[in-house]
PDB file of N, CA and C in Angstrom:
ATOM      1  N   GLN A   1     133.218 232.077  92.971  1.00 81.00           N
ATOM      2  CA  GLN A   1     134.602 232.307  92.616  1.00 81.00           C
ATOM      3  C   GLN A   1     134.708 233.623  91.859  1.00 81.00           C
ATOM      4  N   HIS A   2     135.693 234.427  92.190  1.00 88.00           N
ATOM      5  CA  HIS A   2     135.911 235.711  91.527  1.00 88.00           C
ATOM      6  C   HIS A   2     137.053 235.594  90.525  1.00 88.00           C
ATOM      7  N   SER A   3     136.941 236.339  89.433  1.00 94.00           N
ATOM      8  CA  SER A   3     138.043 236.413  88.474  1.00 94.00           C
ATOM      9  C   SER A   3     139.159 237.262  89.084  1.00 94.00           C
ATOM     10  N   SER A   4     140.313 237.253  88.453  1.00 95.00           N
ATOM     11  CA  SER A   4     141.431 238.080  88.929  1.00 95.00           C
ATOM     12  C   SER A   4     141.045 239.550  88.940  1.00 95.00           C
ATOM     13  N   GLU A   5     140.346 239.975  87.899  1.00 96.00           N
ATOM     14  CA  GLU A   5     139.929 241.380  87.806  1.00 96.00           C
ATOM     15  C   GLU A   5     138.946 241.734  88.920  1.00 96.00           C
ATOM     16  N   GLN A   6     137.969 240.861  89.175  1.00 95.00           N
ATOM     17  CA  GLN A   6     137.008 241.113  90.246  1.00 95.00           C
ATOM     18  C   GLN A   6     137.711 241.151  91.606  1.00 95.00           C
ATOM     19  N   SER A   7     138.654 240.252  91.807  1.00 92.00           N
ATOM     20  CA  SER A   7     139.390 240.216  93.074  1.00 92.00           C
ATOM     21  C   SER A   7     140.174 241.501  93.286  1.00 92.00           C
ATOM     22  N   GLU A   8     140.797 241.991  92.223  1.00 95.00           N
ATOM     23  CA  GLU A   8     141.551 243.239  92.317  1.00 95.00           C
ATOM     24  C   GLU A   8     140.624 244.412  92.623  1.00 95.00           C
ATOM     25  N   GLN A   9     139.469 244.442  91.974  1.00 96.00           N
ATOM     26  CA  GLN A   9     138.504 245.517  92.226  1.00 96.00           C
ATOM     27  C   GLN A   9     138.003 245.478  93.664  1.00 96.00           C
ATOM     28  N   LEU A  10     137.712 244.280  94.167  1.00 93.00           N
ATOM     29  CA  LEU A  10     137.276 244.151  95.562  1.00 93.00           C
ATOM     30  C   LEU A  10     138.366 244.617  96.521  1.00 93.00           C
ATOM     31  N   ALA A  11     139.608 244.265  96.234  1.00 92.00           N
ATOM     32  CA  ALA A  11     140.715 244.703  97.088  1.00 92.00           C
ATOM     33  C   ALA A  11     140.798 246.227  97.130  1.00 92.00           C
ATOM     34  N   MET A  12     140.604 246.870  95.996  1.00 96.00           N
ATOM     35  CA  MET A  12     140.650 248.339  95.947  1.00 96.00           C
ATOM     36  C   MET A  12     139.476 248.949  96.724  1.00 96.00           C
ATOM     37  N   ILE A  13     138.289 248.381  96.563  1.00 96.00           N
ATOM     38  CA  ILE A  13     137.116 248.874  97.302  1.00 96.00           C
ATOM     39  C   ILE A  13     137.359 248.737  98.801  1.00 96.00           C
ATOM     40  N   ILE A  14     137.842 247.580  99.214  1.00 93.00           N
ATOM     41  CA  ILE A  14     138.102 247.350 100.635  1.00 93.00           C
ATOM     42  C   ILE A  14     139.184 248.306 101.139  1.00 93.00           C
ATOM     43  N   HIS A  15     140.212 248.534 100.339  1.00 94.00           N
ATOM     44  CA  HIS A  15     141.299 249.436 100.745  1.00 94.00           C
ATOM     45  C   HIS A  15     140.779 250.857 100.963  1.00 94.00           C
ATOM     46  N   TYR A  16     139.952 251.348 100.041  1.00 97.00           N
ATOM     47  CA  TYR A  16     139.509 252.746 100.118  1.00 97.00           C
ATOM     48  C   TYR A  16     138.262 252.955 100.972  1.00 97.00           C
ATOM     49  N   LYS A  17     137.356 251.982 101.007  1.00 96.00           N
ATOM     50  CA  LYS A  17     136.114 252.151 101.773  1.00 96.00           C
ATOM     51  C   LYS A  17     136.130 251.421 103.111  1.00 96.00           C
ATOM     52  N   GLY A  18     137.065 250.499 103.282  1.00 92.00           N
ATOM     53  CA  GLY A  18     137.170 249.791 104.550  1.00 92.00           C
ATOM     54  C   GLY A  18     136.465 248.455 104.593  1.00 92.00           C
ATOM     55  N   LYS A  19     135.515 248.231 103.691  1.00 91.00           N
ATOM     56  CA  LYS A  19     134.841 246.936 103.640  1.00 91.00           C
ATOM     57  C   LYS A  19     134.060 246.814 102.343  1.00 91.00           C
ATOM     58  N   ALA A  20     133.701 245.578 102.031  1.00 92.00           N
ATOM     59  CA  ALA A  20     132.895 245.299 100.841  1.00 92.00           C
ATOM     60  C   ALA A  20     132.241 243.936 101.023  1.00 92.00           C
ATOM     61  N   ILE A  21     131.132 243.732 100.351  1.00 90.00           N
ATOM     62  CA  ILE A  21     130.500 242.412 100.345  1.00 90.00           C
ATOM     63  C   ILE A  21     131.261 241.565  99.332  1.00 90.00           C
ATOM     64  N   VAL A  22     131.892 240.512  99.825  1.00 90.00           N
ATOM     65  CA  VAL A  22     132.700 239.649  98.974  1.00 90.00           C
ATOM     66  C   VAL A  22     131.930 238.396  98.598  1.00 90.00           C
ATOM     67  N   LYS A  23     131.138 237.890  99.527  1.00 92.00           N
ATOM     68  CA  LYS A  23     130.385 236.654  99.284  1.00 92.00           C
ATOM     69  C   LYS A  23     129.168 236.643 100.186  1.00 92.00           C
ATOM     70  N   THR A  24     128.077 236.110  99.683  1.00 93.00           N
ATOM     71  CA  THR A  24     126.893 235.898 100.509  1.00 93.00           C
ATOM     72  C   THR A  24     126.589 234.405 100.532  1.00 93.00           C
ATOM     73  N   ALA A  25     126.365 233.894 101.725  1.00 94.00           N
ATOM     74  CA  ALA A  25     126.057 232.475 101.922  1.00 94.00           C
ATOM     75  C   ALA A  25     125.663 232.302 103.381  1.00 94.00           C
ATOM     76  N   SER A  26     125.362 231.069 103.751  1.00 94.00           N
ATOM     77  CA  SER A  26     125.020 230.794 105.143  1.00 94.00           C
ATOM     78  C   SER A  26     126.266 230.941 106.016  1.00 94.00           C
ATOM     79  N   PHE A  27     126.035 231.196 107.290  1.00 95.00           N
ATOM     80  CA  PHE A  27     127.138 231.351 108.239  1.00 95.00           C
ATOM     81  C   PHE A  27     128.037 230.120 108.225  1.00 95.00           C
ATOM     82  N   ASP A  28     127.420 228.928 108.180  1.00 97.00           N
ATOM     83  CA  ASP A  28     128.194 227.681 108.212  1.00 97.00           C
ATOM     84  C   ASP A  28     129.139 227.554 107.020  1.00 97.00           C
ATOM     85  N   LYS A  29     128.761 228.100 105.875  1.00 96.00           N
ATOM     86  CA  LYS A  29     129.631 228.047 104.696  1.00 96.00           C
ATOM     87  C   LYS A  29     130.696 229.143 104.733  1.00 96.00           C
ATOM     88  N   LEU A  30     130.358 230.288 105.340  1.00 97.00           N
ATOM     89  CA  LEU A  30     131.292 231.409 105.362  1.00 97.00           C
ATOM     90  C   LEU A  30     132.361 231.282 106.446  1.00 97.00           C
ATOM     91  N   LYS A  31     132.027 230.680 107.578  1.00 98.00           N
ATOM     92  CA  LYS A  31     132.951 230.617 108.722  1.00 98.00           C
ATOM     93  C   LYS A  31     134.305 230.006 108.367  1.00 98.00           C
ATOM     94  N   PRO A  32     134.369 228.858 107.682  1.00 97.00           N
ATOM     95  CA  PRO A  32     135.693 228.308 107.350  1.00 97.00           C
ATOM     96  C   PRO A  32     136.500 229.225 106.425  1.00 97.00           C
ATOM     97  N   LYS A  33     135.824 229.921 105.528  1.00 95.00           N
ATOM     98  CA  LYS A  33     136.513 230.847 104.622  1.00 95.00           C
ATOM     99  C   LYS A  33     137.075 232.034 105.403  1.00 95.00           C
ATOM    100  N   LYS A  34     136.266 232.553 106.337  1.00 96.00           N
ATOM    101  CA  LYS A  34     136.721 233.662 107.180  1.00 96.00           C
ATOM    102  C   LYS A  34     137.926 233.232 108.009  1.00 96.00           C
ATOM    103  N   ASP A  35     137.844 232.054 108.601  1.00 98.00           N
ATOM    104  CA  ASP A  35     138.940 231.554 109.428  1.00 98.00           C
ATOM    105  C   ASP A  35     140.219 231.376 108.609  1.00 98.00           C
ATOM    106  N   ALA A  36     140.091 230.918 107.368  1.00 97.00           N
ATOM    107  CA  ALA A  36     141.263 230.732 106.504  1.00 97.00           C
ATOM    108  C   ALA A  36     141.924 232.073 106.193  1.00 97.00           C
ATOM    109  N   LEU A  37     141.121 233.104 105.965  1.00 94.00           N
ATOM    110  CA  LEU A  37     141.681 234.435 105.712  1.00 94.00           C
ATOM    111  C   LEU A  37     142.431 234.946 106.936  1.00 94.00           C
ATOM    112  N   ILE A  38     141.838 234.766 108.099  1.00 96.00           N
ATOM    113  CA  ILE A  38     142.470 235.213 109.344  1.00 96.00           C
ATOM    114  C   ILE A  38     143.771 234.446 109.586  1.00 96.00           C
ATOM    115  N   ASP A  39     143.775 233.146 109.286  1.00 98.00           N
ATOM    116  CA  ASP A  39     144.992 232.341 109.445  1.00 98.00           C
ATOM    117  C   ASP A  39     146.123 232.840 108.549  1.00 98.00           C
ATOM    118  N   LYS A  40     145.782 233.496 107.449  1.00 97.00           N
ATOM    119  CA  LYS A  40     146.793 234.039 106.530  1.00 97.00           C
ATOM    120  C   LYS A  40     147.177 235.477 106.882  1.00 97.00           C
ATOM    121  N   GLY A  41     146.679 235.964 108.021  1.00 96.00           N
ATOM    122  CA  GLY A  41     147.052 237.295 108.479  1.00 96.00           C
ATOM    123  C   GLY A  41     146.169 238.410 107.953  1.00 96.00           C
ATOM    124  N   LEU A  42     145.057 238.065 107.327  1.00 91.00           N
ATOM    125  CA  LEU A  42     144.120 239.070 106.830  1.00 91.00           C
ATOM    126  C   LEU A  42     143.004 239.257 107.841  1.00 91.00           C
ATOM    127  N   SER A  43     142.240 240.310 107.697  1.00 91.00           N
ATOM    128  CA  SER A  43     141.087 240.497 108.575  1.00 91.00           C
ATOM    129  C   SER A  43     139.825 240.202 107.778  1.00 91.00           C
ATOM    130  N   ALA A  44     138.858 239.632 108.443  1.00 93.00           N
ATOM    131  CA  ALA A  44     137.587 239.311 107.800  1.00 93.00           C
ATOM    132  C   ALA A  44     136.516 239.213 108.871  1.00 93.00           C
ATOM    133  N   VAL A  45     135.322 239.637 108.531  1.00 95.00           N
ATOM    134  CA  VAL A  45     134.179 239.510 109.430  1.00 95.00           C
ATOM    135  C   VAL A  45     132.986 239.008 108.630  1.00 95.00           C
ATOM    136  N   ILE A  46     132.082 238.385 109.334  1.00 96.00           N
ATOM    137  CA  ILE A  46     130.819 237.962 108.743  1.00 96.00           C
ATOM    138  C   ILE A  46     129.745 238.850 109.345  1.00 96.00           C
ATOM    139  N   GLU A  47     129.021 239.542 108.480  1.00 94.00           N
ATOM    140  CA  GLU A  47     127.944 240.417 108.941  1.00 94.00           C
ATOM    141  C   GLU A  47     126.645 240.028 108.250  1.00 94.00           C
ATOM    142  N   GLU A  48     125.553 240.188 108.980  1.00 91.00           N
ATOM    143  CA  GLU A  48     124.245 239.966 108.380  1.00 91.00           C
ATOM    144  C   GLU A  48     123.904 241.180 107.519  1.00 91.00           C
ATOM    145  N   ILE A  49     123.413 240.925 106.324  1.00 84.00           N
ATOM    146  CA  ILE A  49     123.017 242.016 105.433  1.00 84.00           C
ATOM    147  C   ILE A  49     121.607 242.442 105.809  1.00 84.00           C
ATOM    148  N   PRO A  50     121.416 243.733 106.111  1.00 83.00           N
ATOM    149  CA  PRO A  50     120.069 244.199 106.461  1.00 83.00           C
ATOM    150  C   PRO A  50     119.101 243.987 105.294  1.00 83.00           C
ATOM    151  N   ALA A  51     117.896 243.611 105.636  1.00 79.00           N
ATOM    152  CA  ALA A  51     116.883 243.353 104.600  1.00 79.00           C
ATOM    153  C   ALA A  51     116.403 244.636 103.965  1.00 79.00           C
TER     154      ALA A  51
END
């Protein structure tokens, strides 16, 4: 869970850089969250983080 301040900072990073790591977890845990964002009209993708 992110604080309001962290959420605002992430929004600014995403706005200016185009993307940011918001959460790391297994695909099965991230998929419902991604789908919920898309249902609200936002864009979201799940990417594997290179080792």
